[in-house]
XYZ file of C-alpha atoms in Angstrom:
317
model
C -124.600 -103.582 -52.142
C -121.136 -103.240 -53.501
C -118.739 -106.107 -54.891
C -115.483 -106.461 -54.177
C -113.296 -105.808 -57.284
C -110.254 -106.724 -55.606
C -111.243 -110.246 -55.009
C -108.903 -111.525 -57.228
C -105.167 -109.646 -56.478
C -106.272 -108.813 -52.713
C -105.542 -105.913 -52.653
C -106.612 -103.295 -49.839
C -105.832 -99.460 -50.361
C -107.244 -98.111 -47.352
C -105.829 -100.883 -44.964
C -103.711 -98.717 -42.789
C -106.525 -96.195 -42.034
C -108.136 -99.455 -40.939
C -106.076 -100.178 -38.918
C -105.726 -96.663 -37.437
C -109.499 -96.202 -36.699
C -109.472 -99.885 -34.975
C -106.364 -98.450 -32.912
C -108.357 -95.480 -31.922
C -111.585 -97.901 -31.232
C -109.400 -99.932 -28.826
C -108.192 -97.061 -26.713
C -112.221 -95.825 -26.739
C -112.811 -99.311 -25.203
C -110.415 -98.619 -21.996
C -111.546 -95.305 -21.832
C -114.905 -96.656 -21.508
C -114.017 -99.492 -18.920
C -112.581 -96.702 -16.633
C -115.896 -94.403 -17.142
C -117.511 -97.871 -15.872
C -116.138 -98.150 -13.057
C -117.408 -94.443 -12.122
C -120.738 -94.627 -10.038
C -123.121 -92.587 -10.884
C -121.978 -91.938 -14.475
C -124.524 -91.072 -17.549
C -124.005 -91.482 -20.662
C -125.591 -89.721 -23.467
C -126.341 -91.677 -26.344
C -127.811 -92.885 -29.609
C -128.569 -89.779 -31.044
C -127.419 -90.443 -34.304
C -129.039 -87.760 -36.152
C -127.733 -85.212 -33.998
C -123.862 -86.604 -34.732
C -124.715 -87.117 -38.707
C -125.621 -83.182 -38.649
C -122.080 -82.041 -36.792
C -120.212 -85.013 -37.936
C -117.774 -82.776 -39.840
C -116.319 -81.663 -36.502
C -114.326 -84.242 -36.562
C -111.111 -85.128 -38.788
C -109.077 -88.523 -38.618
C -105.949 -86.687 -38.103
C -107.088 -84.161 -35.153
C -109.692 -86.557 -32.945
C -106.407 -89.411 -33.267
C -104.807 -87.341 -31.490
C -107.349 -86.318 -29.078
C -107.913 -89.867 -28.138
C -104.721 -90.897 -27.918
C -103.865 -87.672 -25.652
C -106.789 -88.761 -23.360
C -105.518 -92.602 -23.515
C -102.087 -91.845 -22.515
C -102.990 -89.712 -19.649
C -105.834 -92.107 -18.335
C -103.216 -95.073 -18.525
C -100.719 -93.158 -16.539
C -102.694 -92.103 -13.891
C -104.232 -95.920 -13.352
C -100.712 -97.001 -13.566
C -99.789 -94.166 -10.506
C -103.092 -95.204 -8.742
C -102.070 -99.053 -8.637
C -98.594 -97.659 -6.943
C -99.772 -95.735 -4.489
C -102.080 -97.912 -3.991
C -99.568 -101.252 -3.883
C -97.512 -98.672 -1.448
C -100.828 -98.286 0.681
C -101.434 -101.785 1.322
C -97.662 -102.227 1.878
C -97.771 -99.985 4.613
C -100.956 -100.981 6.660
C -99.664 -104.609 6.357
C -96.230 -104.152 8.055
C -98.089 -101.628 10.470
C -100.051 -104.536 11.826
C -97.069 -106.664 11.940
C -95.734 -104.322 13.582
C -98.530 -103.803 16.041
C -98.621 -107.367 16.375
C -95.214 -107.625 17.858
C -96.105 -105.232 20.807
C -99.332 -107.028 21.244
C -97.803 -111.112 21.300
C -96.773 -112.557 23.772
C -92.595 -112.257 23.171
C -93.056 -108.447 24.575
C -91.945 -108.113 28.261
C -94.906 -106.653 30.593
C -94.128 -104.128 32.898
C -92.382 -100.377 33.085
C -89.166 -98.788 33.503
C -86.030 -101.413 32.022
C -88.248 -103.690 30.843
C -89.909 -101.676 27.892
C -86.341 -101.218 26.899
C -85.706 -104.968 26.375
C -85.405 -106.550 22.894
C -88.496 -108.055 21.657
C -86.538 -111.133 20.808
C -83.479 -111.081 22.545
C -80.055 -110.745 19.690
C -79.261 -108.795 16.797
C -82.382 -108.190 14.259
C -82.163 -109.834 10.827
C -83.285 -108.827 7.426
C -86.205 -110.653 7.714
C -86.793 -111.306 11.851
C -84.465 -111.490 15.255
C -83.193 -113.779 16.989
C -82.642 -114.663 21.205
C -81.041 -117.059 23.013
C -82.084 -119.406 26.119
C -80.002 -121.882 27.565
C -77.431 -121.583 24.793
C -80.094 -122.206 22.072
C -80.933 -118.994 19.450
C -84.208 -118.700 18.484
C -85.485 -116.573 15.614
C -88.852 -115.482 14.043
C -89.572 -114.376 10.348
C -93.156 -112.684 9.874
C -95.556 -111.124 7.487
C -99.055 -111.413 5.973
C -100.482 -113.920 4.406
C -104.319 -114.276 2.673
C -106.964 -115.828 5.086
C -107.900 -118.092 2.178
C -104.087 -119.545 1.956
C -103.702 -119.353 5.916
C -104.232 -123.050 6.477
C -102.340 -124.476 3.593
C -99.535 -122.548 4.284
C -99.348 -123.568 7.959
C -99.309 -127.021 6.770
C -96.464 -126.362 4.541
C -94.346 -124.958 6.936
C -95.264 -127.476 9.783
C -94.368 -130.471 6.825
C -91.288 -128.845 5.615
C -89.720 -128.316 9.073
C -90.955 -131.320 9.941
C -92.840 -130.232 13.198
C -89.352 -127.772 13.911
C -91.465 -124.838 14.072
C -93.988 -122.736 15.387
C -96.617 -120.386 13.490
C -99.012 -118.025 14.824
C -101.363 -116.481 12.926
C -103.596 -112.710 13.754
C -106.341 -111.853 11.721
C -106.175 -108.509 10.608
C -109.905 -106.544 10.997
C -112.325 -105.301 7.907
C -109.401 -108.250 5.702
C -108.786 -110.809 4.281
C -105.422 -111.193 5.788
C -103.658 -112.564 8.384
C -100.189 -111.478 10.460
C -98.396 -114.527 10.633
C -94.865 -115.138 12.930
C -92.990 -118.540 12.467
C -90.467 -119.358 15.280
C -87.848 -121.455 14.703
C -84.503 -122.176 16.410
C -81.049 -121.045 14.560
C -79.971 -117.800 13.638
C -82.228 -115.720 11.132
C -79.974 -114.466 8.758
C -77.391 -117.866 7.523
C -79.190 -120.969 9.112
C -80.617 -123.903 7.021
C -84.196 -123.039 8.376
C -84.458 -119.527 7.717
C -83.444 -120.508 4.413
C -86.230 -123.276 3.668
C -88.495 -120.861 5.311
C -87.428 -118.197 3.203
C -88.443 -120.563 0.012
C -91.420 -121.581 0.972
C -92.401 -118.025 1.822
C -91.278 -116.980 -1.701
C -93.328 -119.435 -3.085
C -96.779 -119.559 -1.543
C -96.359 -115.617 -2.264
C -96.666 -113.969 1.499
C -94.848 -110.244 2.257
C -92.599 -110.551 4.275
C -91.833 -107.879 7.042
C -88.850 -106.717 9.330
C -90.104 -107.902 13.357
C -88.551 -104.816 15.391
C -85.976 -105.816 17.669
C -87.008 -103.258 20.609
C -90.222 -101.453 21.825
C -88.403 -98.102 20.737
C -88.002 -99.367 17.569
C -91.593 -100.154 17.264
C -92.831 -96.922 18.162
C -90.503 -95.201 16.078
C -91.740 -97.416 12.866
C -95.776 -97.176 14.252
C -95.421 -93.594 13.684
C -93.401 -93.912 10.298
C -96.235 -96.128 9.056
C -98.963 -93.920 10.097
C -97.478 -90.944 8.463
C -96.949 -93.027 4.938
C -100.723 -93.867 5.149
C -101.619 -90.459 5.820
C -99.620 -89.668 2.940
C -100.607 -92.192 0.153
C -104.449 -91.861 1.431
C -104.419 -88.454 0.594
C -102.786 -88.854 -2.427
C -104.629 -91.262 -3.667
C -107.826 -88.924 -2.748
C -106.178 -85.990 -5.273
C -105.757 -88.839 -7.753
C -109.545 -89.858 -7.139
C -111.288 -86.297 -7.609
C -108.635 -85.368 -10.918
C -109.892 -88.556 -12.708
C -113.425 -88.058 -12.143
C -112.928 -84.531 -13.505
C -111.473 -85.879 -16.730
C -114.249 -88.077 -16.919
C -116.838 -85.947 -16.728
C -115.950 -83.948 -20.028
C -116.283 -87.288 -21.761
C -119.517 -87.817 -21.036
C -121.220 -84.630 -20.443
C -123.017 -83.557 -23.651
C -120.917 -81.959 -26.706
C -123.605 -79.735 -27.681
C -127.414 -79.722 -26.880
C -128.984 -82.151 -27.412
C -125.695 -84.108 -28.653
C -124.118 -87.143 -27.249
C -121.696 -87.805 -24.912
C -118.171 -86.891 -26.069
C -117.131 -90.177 -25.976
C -120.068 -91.669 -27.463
C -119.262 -89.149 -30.671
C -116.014 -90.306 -30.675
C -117.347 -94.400 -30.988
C -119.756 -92.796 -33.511
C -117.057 -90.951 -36.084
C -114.970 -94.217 -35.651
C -117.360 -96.512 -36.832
C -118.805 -94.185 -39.732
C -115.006 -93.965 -40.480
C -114.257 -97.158 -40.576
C -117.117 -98.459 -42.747
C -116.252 -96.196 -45.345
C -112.785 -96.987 -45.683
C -114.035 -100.497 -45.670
C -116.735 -100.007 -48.424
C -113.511 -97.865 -50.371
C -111.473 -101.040 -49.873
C -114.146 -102.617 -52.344
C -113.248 -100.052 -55.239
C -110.709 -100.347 -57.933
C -108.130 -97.832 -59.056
C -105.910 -95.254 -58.217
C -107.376 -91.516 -59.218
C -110.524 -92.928 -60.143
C -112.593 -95.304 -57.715
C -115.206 -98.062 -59.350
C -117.294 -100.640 -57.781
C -120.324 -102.409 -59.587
C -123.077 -102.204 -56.614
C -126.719 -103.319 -56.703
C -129.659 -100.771 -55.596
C -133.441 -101.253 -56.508
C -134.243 -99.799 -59.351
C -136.843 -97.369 -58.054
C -134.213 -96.062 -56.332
C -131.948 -95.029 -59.345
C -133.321 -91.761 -59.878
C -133.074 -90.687 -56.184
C -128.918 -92.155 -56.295
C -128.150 -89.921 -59.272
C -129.884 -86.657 -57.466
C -127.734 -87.408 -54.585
C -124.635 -87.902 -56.141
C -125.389 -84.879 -58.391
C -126.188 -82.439 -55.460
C -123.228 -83.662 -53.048
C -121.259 -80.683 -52.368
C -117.739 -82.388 -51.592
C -114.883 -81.505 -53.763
C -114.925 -84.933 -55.366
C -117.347 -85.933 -57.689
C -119.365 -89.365 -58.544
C -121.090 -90.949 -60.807
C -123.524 -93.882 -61.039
């Protein structure tokens, strides 16, 4: 057992390799989370004797580098799969509003001039469209909201409005989600009402999608949509199969009989950082000293040790 001979001023030489090795243990950490998440992953470890015979494979320099390298590159392709994947679920949501809108009830039945009409009669807005009856306009605004926050937001909008609206909600199959459409009278785009609507849309945290103005113009965005899934699924497929190929070199075996390469990293970090934590213990600058207690049976066997090493710098007990 060493003391610590630097009790007194505080003083710790080897901090910043410390801190470098508890860097390198933290990036190990995600690197392992993602390898987690992996089914039918092994991992090879616990063979400490075979990573204390090749342990000198390793420097501090070259395998900082390596895990870093590895880090980076993990990080950016989980940041690129949460796009695509943000992009993905984007899509298939406005698809079923979209869907929705040919499906409800405002779409006129029948062929021929009828297919042609607006889905709401007016102008579309950024956010819905508008028609108007009997000199009134009436506009929509729709999107998707969580089946868990369906009800409460209904009741929002029905108390805010005070009773001036209308909300229909569609579940959307194998979700959790729901197409909504409020209907409200007043132009979409610069009326009081969209506006409140607007708010509390923005604030219970819904998407909010652009209700097509014509059956044309649903088509043309149903087949838009499709294509964009078709797109990010298949991207997201590459990204799939490219990750699970850089996983597999960190844990397939280094060597016979060896651990995984990952687990040999974890290994070389902690050996590391123990003995720049036992070095933190010594005093001075060319030549280390620490008193340490040992059994005294074991003397004898210390000095052969320390006699025999065969590292360029030499010790003493």
């Amino acid at each position: 057992m060493f003391e610590d001979m630097n009790s007194a001023v505080m003083q710790r030489p080897y901090r910043k390799y410390i801190q470098r090795i508890e860097d390198m243990e933290r990036m190990l950490r995600v690197l392992d989370s993602e390898i987690a998440k992996m089914p039918d992953v092994t991992l090879y470890k616990n063979r400490i004797d075979d990573f204390l015979d090749h342990d000198d494979e390793f420097t501090l320099d070259t395998l900082e580098a390596e895990i870093k390298r590895v880090y980076e590159q993990f990080i950016r392709f989980r940041g690129n799969n949460e796009d695509l994947t943000a992009e993905l679920d984007s899509a298939t949501e406005e698809l079923n509003v979209v869907q929705n809108s040919l499906s409800s009830g405002s779409v006129a039945a029948g062929t021929g001039a009828a297919l042609e009409a607006p889905l709401l009669q007016g102008e579309p807005t950024a956010r819905g469209t508008g028609r108007e009856r009997m000199g009134m306009q009436f506009s929509n605004i729709a999107g998707v909201v969580k089946m868990e926050d369906q009800e409460s937001f209904a009741r929002t909008v029905f108390r805010a409005t005070r009773g001036n609206t209308f909300t229909q909600f569609t579940e959307i199959p194998d979700t959790r989600k729901s197409v909504f459409v409020i209907y409200f009278q007043g132009a979409a785009a610069n009326s009081y009402m969209s506006a409140k609507l607007h708010r509390i849309c923005g604030a219970v945290g819904v998407h909010l999608y652009q209700w097509p103005a014509t059956h044309d113009e649903a088509r043309v965005r149903i087949n838009e949509l499709q294509s964009i899934i078709a797109d990010k699924t298949h991207a997201l497929a590459g990204f799939d199969r490219f990750i699970r190929d850089e996983a597999r070199g960190l844990v397939e075996p280094i060597r016979v009989g060896g651990n995984s390469r990952i687990e040999e990293w974890k290994l070389f970090c902690i050996k590391e950082r123990n003995i720049y934590a036992t070095l933190n213990l010594f005093e001075g600058d060319v030549t280390l000293r620490c008193d340490c207690w040992y059994p005294s049976k074991e003397e004898d066997s210390i000095r052969r040790v320390l006699g025999e090493s065969e590292l360029a710098a030499s010790a003493m007990l």
